[in-house]
Coordinates of C-alpha atoms in Angstrom, one line a residue:
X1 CA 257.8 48.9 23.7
X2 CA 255.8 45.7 24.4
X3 CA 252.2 45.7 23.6
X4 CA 250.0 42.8 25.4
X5 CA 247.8 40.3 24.0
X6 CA 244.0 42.0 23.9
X7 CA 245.0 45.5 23.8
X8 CA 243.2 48.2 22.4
X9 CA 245.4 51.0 21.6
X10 CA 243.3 54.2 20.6
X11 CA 245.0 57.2 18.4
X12 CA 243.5 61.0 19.2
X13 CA 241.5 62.6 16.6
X14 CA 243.4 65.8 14.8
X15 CA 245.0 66.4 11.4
X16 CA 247.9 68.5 10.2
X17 CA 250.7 69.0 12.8
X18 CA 248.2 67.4 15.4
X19 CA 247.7 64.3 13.5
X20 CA 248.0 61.6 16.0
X21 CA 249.9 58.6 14.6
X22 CA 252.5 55.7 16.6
X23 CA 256.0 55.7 15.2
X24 CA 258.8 53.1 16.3
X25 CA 262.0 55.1 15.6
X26 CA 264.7 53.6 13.6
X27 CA 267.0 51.7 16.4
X28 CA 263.5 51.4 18.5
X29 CA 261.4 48.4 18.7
X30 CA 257.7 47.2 19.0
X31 CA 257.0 43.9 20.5
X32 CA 253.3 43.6 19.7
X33 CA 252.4 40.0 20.3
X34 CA 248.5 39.3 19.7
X35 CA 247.2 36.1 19.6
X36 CA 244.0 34.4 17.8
X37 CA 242.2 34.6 20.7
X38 CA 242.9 37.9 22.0
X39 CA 244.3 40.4 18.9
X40 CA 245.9 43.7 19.5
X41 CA 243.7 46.6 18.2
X42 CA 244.9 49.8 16.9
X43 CA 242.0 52.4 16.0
X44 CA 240.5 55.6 16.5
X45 CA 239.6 57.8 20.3
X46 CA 235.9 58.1 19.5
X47 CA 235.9 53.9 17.6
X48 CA 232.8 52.4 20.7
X49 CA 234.2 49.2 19.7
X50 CA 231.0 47.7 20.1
X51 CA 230.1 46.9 16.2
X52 CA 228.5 50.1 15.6
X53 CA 231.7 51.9 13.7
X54 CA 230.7 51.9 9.6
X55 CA 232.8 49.4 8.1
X56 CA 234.3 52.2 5.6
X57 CA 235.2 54.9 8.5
X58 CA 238.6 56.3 7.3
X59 CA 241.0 59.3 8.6
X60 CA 239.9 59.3 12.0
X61 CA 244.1 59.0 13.5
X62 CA 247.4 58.7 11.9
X63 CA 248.4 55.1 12.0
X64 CA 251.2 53.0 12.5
X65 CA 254.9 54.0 10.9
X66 CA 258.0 51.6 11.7
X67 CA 261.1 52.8 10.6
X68 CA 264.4 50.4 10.4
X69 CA 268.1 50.3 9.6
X70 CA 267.9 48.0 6.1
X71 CA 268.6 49.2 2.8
X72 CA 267.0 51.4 0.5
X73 CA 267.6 53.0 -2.9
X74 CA 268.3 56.3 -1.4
X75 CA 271.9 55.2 -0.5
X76 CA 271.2 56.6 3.2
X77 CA 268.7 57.7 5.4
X78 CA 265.7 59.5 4.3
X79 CA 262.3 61.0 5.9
X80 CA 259.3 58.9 5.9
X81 CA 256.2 59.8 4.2
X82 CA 253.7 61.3 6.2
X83 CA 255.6 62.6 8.5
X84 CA 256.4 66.7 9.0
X85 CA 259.9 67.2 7.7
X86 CA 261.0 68.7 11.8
X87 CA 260.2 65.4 12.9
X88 CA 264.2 64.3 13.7
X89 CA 263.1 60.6 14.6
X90 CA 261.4 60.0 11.4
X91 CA 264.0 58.8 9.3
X92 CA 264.4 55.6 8.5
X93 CA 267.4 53.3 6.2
X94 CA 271.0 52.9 6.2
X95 CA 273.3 49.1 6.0
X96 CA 271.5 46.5 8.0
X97 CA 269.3 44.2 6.1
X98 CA 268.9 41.9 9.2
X99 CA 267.7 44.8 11.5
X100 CA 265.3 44.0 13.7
X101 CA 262.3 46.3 14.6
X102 CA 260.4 43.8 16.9
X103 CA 257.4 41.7 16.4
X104 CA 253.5 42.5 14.8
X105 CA 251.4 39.3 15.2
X106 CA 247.5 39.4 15.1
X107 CA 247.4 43.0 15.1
X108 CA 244.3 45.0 13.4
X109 CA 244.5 48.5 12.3
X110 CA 241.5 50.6 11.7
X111 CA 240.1 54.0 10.3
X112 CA 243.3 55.5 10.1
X113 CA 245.0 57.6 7.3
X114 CA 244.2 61.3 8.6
X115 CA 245.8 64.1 6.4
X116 CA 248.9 66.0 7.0
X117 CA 248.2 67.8 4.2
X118 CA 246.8 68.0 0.2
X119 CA 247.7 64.3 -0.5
X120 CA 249.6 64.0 2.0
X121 CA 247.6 61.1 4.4
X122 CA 249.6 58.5 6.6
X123 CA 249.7 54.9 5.6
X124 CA 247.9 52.3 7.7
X125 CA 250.9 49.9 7.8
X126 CA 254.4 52.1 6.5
X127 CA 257.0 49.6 6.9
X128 CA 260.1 51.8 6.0
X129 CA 263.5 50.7 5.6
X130 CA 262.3 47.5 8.2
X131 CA 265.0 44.4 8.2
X132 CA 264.6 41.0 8.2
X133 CA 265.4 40.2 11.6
X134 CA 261.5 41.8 12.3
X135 CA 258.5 39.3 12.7
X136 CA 255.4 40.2 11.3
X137 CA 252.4 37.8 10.5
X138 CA 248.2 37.9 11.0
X139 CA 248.0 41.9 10.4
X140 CA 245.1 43.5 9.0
X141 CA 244.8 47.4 7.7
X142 CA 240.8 48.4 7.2
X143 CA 239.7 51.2 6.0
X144 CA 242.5 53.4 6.0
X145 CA 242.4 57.2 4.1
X146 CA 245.6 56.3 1.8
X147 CA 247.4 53.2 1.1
X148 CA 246.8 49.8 3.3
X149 CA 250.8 48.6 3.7
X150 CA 253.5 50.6 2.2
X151 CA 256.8 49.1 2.2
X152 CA 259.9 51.9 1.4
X153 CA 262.9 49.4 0.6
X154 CA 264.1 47.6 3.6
X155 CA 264.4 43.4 3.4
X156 CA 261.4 42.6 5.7
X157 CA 258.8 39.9 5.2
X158 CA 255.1 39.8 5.8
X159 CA 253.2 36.6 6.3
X160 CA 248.9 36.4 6.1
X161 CA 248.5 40.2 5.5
X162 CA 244.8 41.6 5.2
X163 CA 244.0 44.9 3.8
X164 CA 240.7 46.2 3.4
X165 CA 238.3 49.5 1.9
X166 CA 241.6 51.4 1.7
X167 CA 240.6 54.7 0.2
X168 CA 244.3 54.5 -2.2
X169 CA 246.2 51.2 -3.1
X170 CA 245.7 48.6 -0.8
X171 CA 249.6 47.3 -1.1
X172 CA 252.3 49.6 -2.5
X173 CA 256.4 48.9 -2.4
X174 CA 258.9 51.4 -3.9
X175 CA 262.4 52.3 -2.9
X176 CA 263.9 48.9 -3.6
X177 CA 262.1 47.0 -1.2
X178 CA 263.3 43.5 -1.2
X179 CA 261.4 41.2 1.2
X180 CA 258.5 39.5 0.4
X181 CA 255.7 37.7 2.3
X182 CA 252.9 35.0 1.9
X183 CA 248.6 35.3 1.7
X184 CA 248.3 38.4 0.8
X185 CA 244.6 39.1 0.4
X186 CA 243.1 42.8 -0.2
X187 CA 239.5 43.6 -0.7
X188 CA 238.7 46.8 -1.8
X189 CA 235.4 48.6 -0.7
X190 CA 232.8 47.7 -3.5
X191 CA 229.7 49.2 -2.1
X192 CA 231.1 52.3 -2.7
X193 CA 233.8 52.3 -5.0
X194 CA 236.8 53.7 -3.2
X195 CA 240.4 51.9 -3.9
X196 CA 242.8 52.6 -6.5
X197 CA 244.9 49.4 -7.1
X198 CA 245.3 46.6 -5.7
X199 CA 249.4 46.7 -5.7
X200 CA 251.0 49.7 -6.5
X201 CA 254.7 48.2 -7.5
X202 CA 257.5 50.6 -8.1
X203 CA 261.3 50.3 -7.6
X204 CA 261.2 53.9 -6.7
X205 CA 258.7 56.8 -6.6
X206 CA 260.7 59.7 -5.7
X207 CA 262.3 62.5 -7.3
X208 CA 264.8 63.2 -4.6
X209 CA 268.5 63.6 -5.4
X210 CA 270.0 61.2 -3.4
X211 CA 267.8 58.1 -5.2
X212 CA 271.0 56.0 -6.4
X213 CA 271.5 57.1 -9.7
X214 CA 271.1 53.7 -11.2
X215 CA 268.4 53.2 -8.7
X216 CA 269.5 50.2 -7.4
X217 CA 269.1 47.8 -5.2
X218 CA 266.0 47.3 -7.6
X219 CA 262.6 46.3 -5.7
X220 CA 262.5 42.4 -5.8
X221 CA 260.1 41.0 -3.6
X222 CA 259.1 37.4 -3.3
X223 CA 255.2 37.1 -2.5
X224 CA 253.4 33.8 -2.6
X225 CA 249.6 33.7 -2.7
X226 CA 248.6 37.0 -3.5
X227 CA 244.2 37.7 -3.7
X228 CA 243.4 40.9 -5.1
X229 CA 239.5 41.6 -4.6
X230 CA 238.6 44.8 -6.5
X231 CA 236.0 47.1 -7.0
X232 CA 235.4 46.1 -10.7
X233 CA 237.5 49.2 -12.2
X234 CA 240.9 49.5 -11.2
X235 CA 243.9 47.3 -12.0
X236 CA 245.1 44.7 -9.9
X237 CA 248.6 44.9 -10.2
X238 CA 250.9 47.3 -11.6
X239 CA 254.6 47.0 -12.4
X240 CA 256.6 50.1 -13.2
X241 CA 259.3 52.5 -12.8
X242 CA 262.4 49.4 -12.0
X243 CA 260.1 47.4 -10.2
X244 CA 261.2 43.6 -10.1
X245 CA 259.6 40.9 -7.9
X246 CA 258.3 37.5 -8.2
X247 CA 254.7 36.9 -7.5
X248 CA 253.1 33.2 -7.5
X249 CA 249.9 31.5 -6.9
X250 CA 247.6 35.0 -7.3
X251 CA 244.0 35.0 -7.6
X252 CA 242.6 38.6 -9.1
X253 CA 239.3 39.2 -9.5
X254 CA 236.7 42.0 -10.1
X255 CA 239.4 44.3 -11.6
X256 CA 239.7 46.2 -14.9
X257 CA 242.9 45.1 -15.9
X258 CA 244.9 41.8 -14.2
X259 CA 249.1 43.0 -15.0
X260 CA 250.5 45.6 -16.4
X261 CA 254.1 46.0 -16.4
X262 CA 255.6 49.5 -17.9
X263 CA 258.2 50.2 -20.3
X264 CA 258.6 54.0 -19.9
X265 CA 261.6 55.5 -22.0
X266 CA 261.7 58.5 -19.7
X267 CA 262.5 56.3 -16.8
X268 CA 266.2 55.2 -15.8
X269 CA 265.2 51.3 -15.6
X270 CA 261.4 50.3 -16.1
X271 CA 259.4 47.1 -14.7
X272 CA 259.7 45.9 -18.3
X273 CA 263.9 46.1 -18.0
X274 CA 263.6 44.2 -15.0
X275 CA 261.3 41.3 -16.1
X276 CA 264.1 40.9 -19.2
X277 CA 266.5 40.5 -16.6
X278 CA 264.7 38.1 -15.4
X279 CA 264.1 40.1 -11.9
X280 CA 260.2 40.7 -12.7
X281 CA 258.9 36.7 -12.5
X282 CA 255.0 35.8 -12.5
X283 CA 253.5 32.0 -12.3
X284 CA 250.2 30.4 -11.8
X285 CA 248.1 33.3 -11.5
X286 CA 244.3 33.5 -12.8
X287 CA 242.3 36.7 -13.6
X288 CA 239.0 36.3 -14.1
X289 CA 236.3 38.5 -15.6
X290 CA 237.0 38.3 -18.9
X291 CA 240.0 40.7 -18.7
X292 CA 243.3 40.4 -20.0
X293 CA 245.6 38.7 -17.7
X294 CA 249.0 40.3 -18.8
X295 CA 249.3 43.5 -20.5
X296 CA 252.2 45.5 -21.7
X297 CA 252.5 49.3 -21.7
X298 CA 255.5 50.8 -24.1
X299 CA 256.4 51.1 -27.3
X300 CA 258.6 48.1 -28.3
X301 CA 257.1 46.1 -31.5
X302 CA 257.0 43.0 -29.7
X303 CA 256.8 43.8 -26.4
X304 CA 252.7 42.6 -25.8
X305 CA 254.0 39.4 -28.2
X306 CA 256.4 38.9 -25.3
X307 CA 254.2 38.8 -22.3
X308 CA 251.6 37.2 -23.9
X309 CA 254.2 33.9 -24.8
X310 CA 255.6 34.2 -21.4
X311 CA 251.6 34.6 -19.8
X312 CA 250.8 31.3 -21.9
X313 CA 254.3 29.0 -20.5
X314 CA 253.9 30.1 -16.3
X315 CA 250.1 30.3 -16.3
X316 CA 249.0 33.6 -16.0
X317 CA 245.8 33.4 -17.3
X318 CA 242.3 34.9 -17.9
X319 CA 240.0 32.7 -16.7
X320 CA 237.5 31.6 -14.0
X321 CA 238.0 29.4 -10.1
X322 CA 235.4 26.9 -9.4
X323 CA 233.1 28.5 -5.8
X324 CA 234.5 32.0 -6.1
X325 CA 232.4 35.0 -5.0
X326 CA 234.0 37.9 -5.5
X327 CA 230.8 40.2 -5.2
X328 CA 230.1 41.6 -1.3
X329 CA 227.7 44.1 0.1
X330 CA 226.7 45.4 3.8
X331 CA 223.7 46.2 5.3
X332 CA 222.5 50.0 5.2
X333 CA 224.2 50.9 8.6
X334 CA 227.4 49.6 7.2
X335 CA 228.0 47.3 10.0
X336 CA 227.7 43.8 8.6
X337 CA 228.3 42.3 6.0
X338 CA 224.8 40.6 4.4
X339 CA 226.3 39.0 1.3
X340 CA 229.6 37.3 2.5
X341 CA 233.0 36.7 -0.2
X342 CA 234.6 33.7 -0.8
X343 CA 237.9 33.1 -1.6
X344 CA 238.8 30.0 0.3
X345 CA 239.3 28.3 -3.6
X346 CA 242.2 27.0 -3.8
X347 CA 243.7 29.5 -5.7
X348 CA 245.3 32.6 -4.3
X349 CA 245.7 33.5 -0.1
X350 CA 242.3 32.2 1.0
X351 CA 240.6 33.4 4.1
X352 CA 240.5 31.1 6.2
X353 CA 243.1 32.6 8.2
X354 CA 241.4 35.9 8.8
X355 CA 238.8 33.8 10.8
X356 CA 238.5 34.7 14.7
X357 CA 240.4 37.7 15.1
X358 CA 240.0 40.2 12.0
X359 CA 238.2 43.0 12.2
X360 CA 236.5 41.7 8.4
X361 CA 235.5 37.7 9.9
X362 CA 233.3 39.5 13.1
X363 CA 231.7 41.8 10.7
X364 CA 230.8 38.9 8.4
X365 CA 232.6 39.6 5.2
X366 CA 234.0 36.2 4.6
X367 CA 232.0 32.9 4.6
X368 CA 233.1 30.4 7.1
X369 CA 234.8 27.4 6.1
X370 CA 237.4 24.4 7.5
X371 CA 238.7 23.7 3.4
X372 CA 238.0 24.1 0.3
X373 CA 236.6 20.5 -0.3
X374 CA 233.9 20.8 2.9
X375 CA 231.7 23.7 1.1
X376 CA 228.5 23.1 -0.9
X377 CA 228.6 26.5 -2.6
X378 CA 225.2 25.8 -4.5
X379 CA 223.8 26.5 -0.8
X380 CA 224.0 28.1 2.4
X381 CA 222.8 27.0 5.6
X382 CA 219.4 28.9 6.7
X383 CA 219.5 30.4 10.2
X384 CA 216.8 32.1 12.6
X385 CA 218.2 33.6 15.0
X386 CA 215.1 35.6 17.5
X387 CA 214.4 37.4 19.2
X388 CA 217.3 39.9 18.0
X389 CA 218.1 41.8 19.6
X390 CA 217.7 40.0 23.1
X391 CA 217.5 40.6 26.6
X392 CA 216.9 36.7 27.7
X393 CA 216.1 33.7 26.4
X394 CA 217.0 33.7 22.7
X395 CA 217.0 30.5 20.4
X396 CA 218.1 29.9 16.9
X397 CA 216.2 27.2 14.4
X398 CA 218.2 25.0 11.7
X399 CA 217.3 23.6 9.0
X400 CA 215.7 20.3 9.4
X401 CA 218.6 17.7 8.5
X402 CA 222.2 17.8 9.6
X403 CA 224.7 18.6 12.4
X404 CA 226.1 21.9 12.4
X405 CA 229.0 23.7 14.2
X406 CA 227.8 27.0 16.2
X407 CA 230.7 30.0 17.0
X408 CA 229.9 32.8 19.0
X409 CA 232.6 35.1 18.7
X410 CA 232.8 38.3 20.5
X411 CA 232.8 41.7 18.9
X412 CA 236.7 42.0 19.2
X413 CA 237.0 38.9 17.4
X414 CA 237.5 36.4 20.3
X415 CA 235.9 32.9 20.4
X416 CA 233.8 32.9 23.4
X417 CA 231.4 30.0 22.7
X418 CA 231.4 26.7 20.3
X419 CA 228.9 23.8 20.5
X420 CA 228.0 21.3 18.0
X421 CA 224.4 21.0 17.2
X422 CA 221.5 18.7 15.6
X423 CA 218.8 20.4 13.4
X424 CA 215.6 22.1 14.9
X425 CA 215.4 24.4 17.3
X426 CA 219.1 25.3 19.8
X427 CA 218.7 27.2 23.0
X428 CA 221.4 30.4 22.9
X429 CA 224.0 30.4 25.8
X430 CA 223.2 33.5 28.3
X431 CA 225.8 35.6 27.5
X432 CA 226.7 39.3 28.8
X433 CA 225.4 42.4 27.0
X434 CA 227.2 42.9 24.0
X435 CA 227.1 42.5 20.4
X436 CA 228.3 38.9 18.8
X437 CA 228.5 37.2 15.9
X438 CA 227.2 33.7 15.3
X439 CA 228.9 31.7 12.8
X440 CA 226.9 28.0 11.8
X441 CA 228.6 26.0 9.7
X442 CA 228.3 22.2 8.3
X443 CA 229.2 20.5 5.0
X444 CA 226.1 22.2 3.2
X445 CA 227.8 25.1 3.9
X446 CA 227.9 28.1 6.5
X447 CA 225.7 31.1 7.5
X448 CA 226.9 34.2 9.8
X449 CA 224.3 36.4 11.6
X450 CA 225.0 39.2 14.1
X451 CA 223.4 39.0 17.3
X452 CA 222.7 41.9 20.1
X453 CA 222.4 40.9 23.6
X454 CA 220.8 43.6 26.0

């Protein structure tokens, strides 16, 4: 199936057996091929698309399950979570780590998640058993019921990866997945509390008889730049039940607890075993808050004096990143986002590669920035934007010194209008009805305002 630049692809309401969700069949493929300018959309029959869906909408449609030929730790294929067991093209696994299942670049998935059944709600992004011949970069999961990505083994990597106001764990691997991927950046929904952890990190999470009985191969991911933004009581990332993987260059922030890795005695090979084998690596990663950076959970006598020498040599550390704002909030509708993150520090994924076609950049979450060294974070810029909404002439004053860069993007997330301006009063462009967003930006930093056109 090939999917075209700009397209919106809409999933029916319904839940249980009538749960709408798209599924690319192990031996299918998806070629969906966005582009900065013009993103492919996936979200929900009744979403206007128009600015006006809440920011923390979940479980309106299924969402999207691709299911591949690499290897698991089920030592053959197996049946996708989420999916009704008589489903016969929902399995997914087998030999071929190099499978290919297509391409996913700048592709946005919204307000999915809908429920099967008690706990039973279908990933925004389930990436089962997906090879690494597959491309996937620029994808963003927001607000989805249950997890944001879920990988179930397979070898696949994921470049710039965006997950936000998931209702469960905004990333979550298990069944010996062994890919990996670079920025990974989740932001869970603060103004209301919903997310569980920011990586959910097992080797595998199921009880079904034909898991390899030494549970191998044992998840080892590679991620690099890794930004967890939490909701202030959940951990960021937890290790457990044979989970490996090597993480570096994270950022976590707003969370109760920064690392734990487990060391359960009732499980075959813990996320403890695997970091003595040397399969569990962690470098250059801060967490600030105050909270512990790396924490142990068994019963060996020196298994916290362990992590806590081998936190102090890599650089896992509690501390603090110089311009971070990890606090967020949205205006009563739910729409915009009137106190803007940032994480473009140096430290971590960033954001700057969210701007122009995410889902989060038009609603205003992130502030606007070129690098890290260009912002003044003492200050933002002040904007007047009136009359707002308008049906004609509409102009916008700046502050009194300085030249600034004006965006207009559309509500989709496309860049319809750029200009560079010198303070005082700027004339707006006529533009078709619609709603935009205004991005002004200049080295004393950036200001974002919405703006309706009637």
């Amino acid at each position: 199936m090939t999917i075209e630049a700009g397209t919106i692809v809409k999933g029916a309401a319904g839940s249980g057996v009538d749960a709408a969700a798209m599924i690319v069949a192990s031996g299918g493929q998806i070629f969906a091929e966005g582009t900065e300018g013009c993103p492919i959309i996936f979200t929900f029959e009744g979403d206007a698309l128009d600015g006006s869906t809440s920011y923390n909408t979940r479980g309106q449609w299924g969402g999207l399950i691709v299911l591949g030929d690499a290897t698991t730790n089920f030592g053959g294929p197996a049946q996708v979570e989420g999916i009704p067991t008589d489903n016969n093209q929902a399995t997914y696994g087998g030999s071929n780590d190099e499978d290919n299942s297509g391409v996913l670049t700048y592709v946005s998935i919204r307000h999915g998640g809908t429920q099967l059944g008690a706990a039973n709600e279908i990933n925004g992004l389930t990436l089962a058993g997906v090879g690494s011949g597959t491309t996937i970069h620029h994808v963003e999961v927001v607000s989805n019921l249950d997890d944001g990505i879920e990988f179930f083994g397979g070898s696949v990597t994921v470049d710039q990866a965006l997950v936000a106001f998931c209702g469960d764990d905004s990333f979550d691997w298990d069944q010996g997945f062994h890919g990996g991927g670079s920025q990974w950046l989740a932001v869970q929904d603060q103004p209301t509390g919903e997310g569980d952890r920011g990586g959910e990190l097992d080797g595998d999470d199921s009880d079904d008889s034909n898991v390899s009985a030494d549970e191998m191969p044992f998840a080892t991911p590679t991620i690099e730049g890794w930004t967890i933004v939490g909701v202030g009581g959940q951990q960021g990332l937890l290790f457990r039940n044979g989970s490996g993987g090597h993480v570096s260059n994270g950022l976590l922030c707003n969370t109760s607890e920064g690392i734990e890795i487990e060391d359960k005695t009732d499980e075959v090979e813990d996320a403890y075993q695997r970091f003595l084998a040397g399969d569990l690596t962690l470098t250059n990663i801060v967490v600030t808050g105050g909270v512990a950076a790396l924490d142990y959970d068994g019963d060996a006598a020196d298994g916290a004096d362990v992590l806590n020498a081998y936190a102090e040599t890599n650089g896992v550390v509690s501390g603090s990143v110089d311009g971070l704002d990890d606090l967020f909030s949205f205006d009563p509708s739910g729409t915009f986002a009137i106190d803007p993150l940032n994480v473009e520090v140096g430290q971590g994924s960033g954001h700057a590669w969210t701007a122009g076609w995410t889902f989060c950049a038009q609603r205003g979450l992130f502030t606007t920035v070129t690098s890290v060294e260009d912002v003044d974070r003492s200050s933002a810029v002040d904007v007047s934007l009136y009359p707002n909404p308008s049906s004609g002439a509409c102009v916008m004053d700046l502050p009194t010194q300085g030249v600034y860069t004006v965006q207009i993007f559309s509500n989709m997330g496309a860049l319809v209008a750029e200009r560079t301006a010198q303070a005082g009063r700027v004339h707006m462009p006529n533009m078709m009805a619609g709603t935009y967003i205004v991005v002004v930006s200049s080295k004393e930093g950036s200001a974002t305002r919405k703006w309706v056109v009637q």
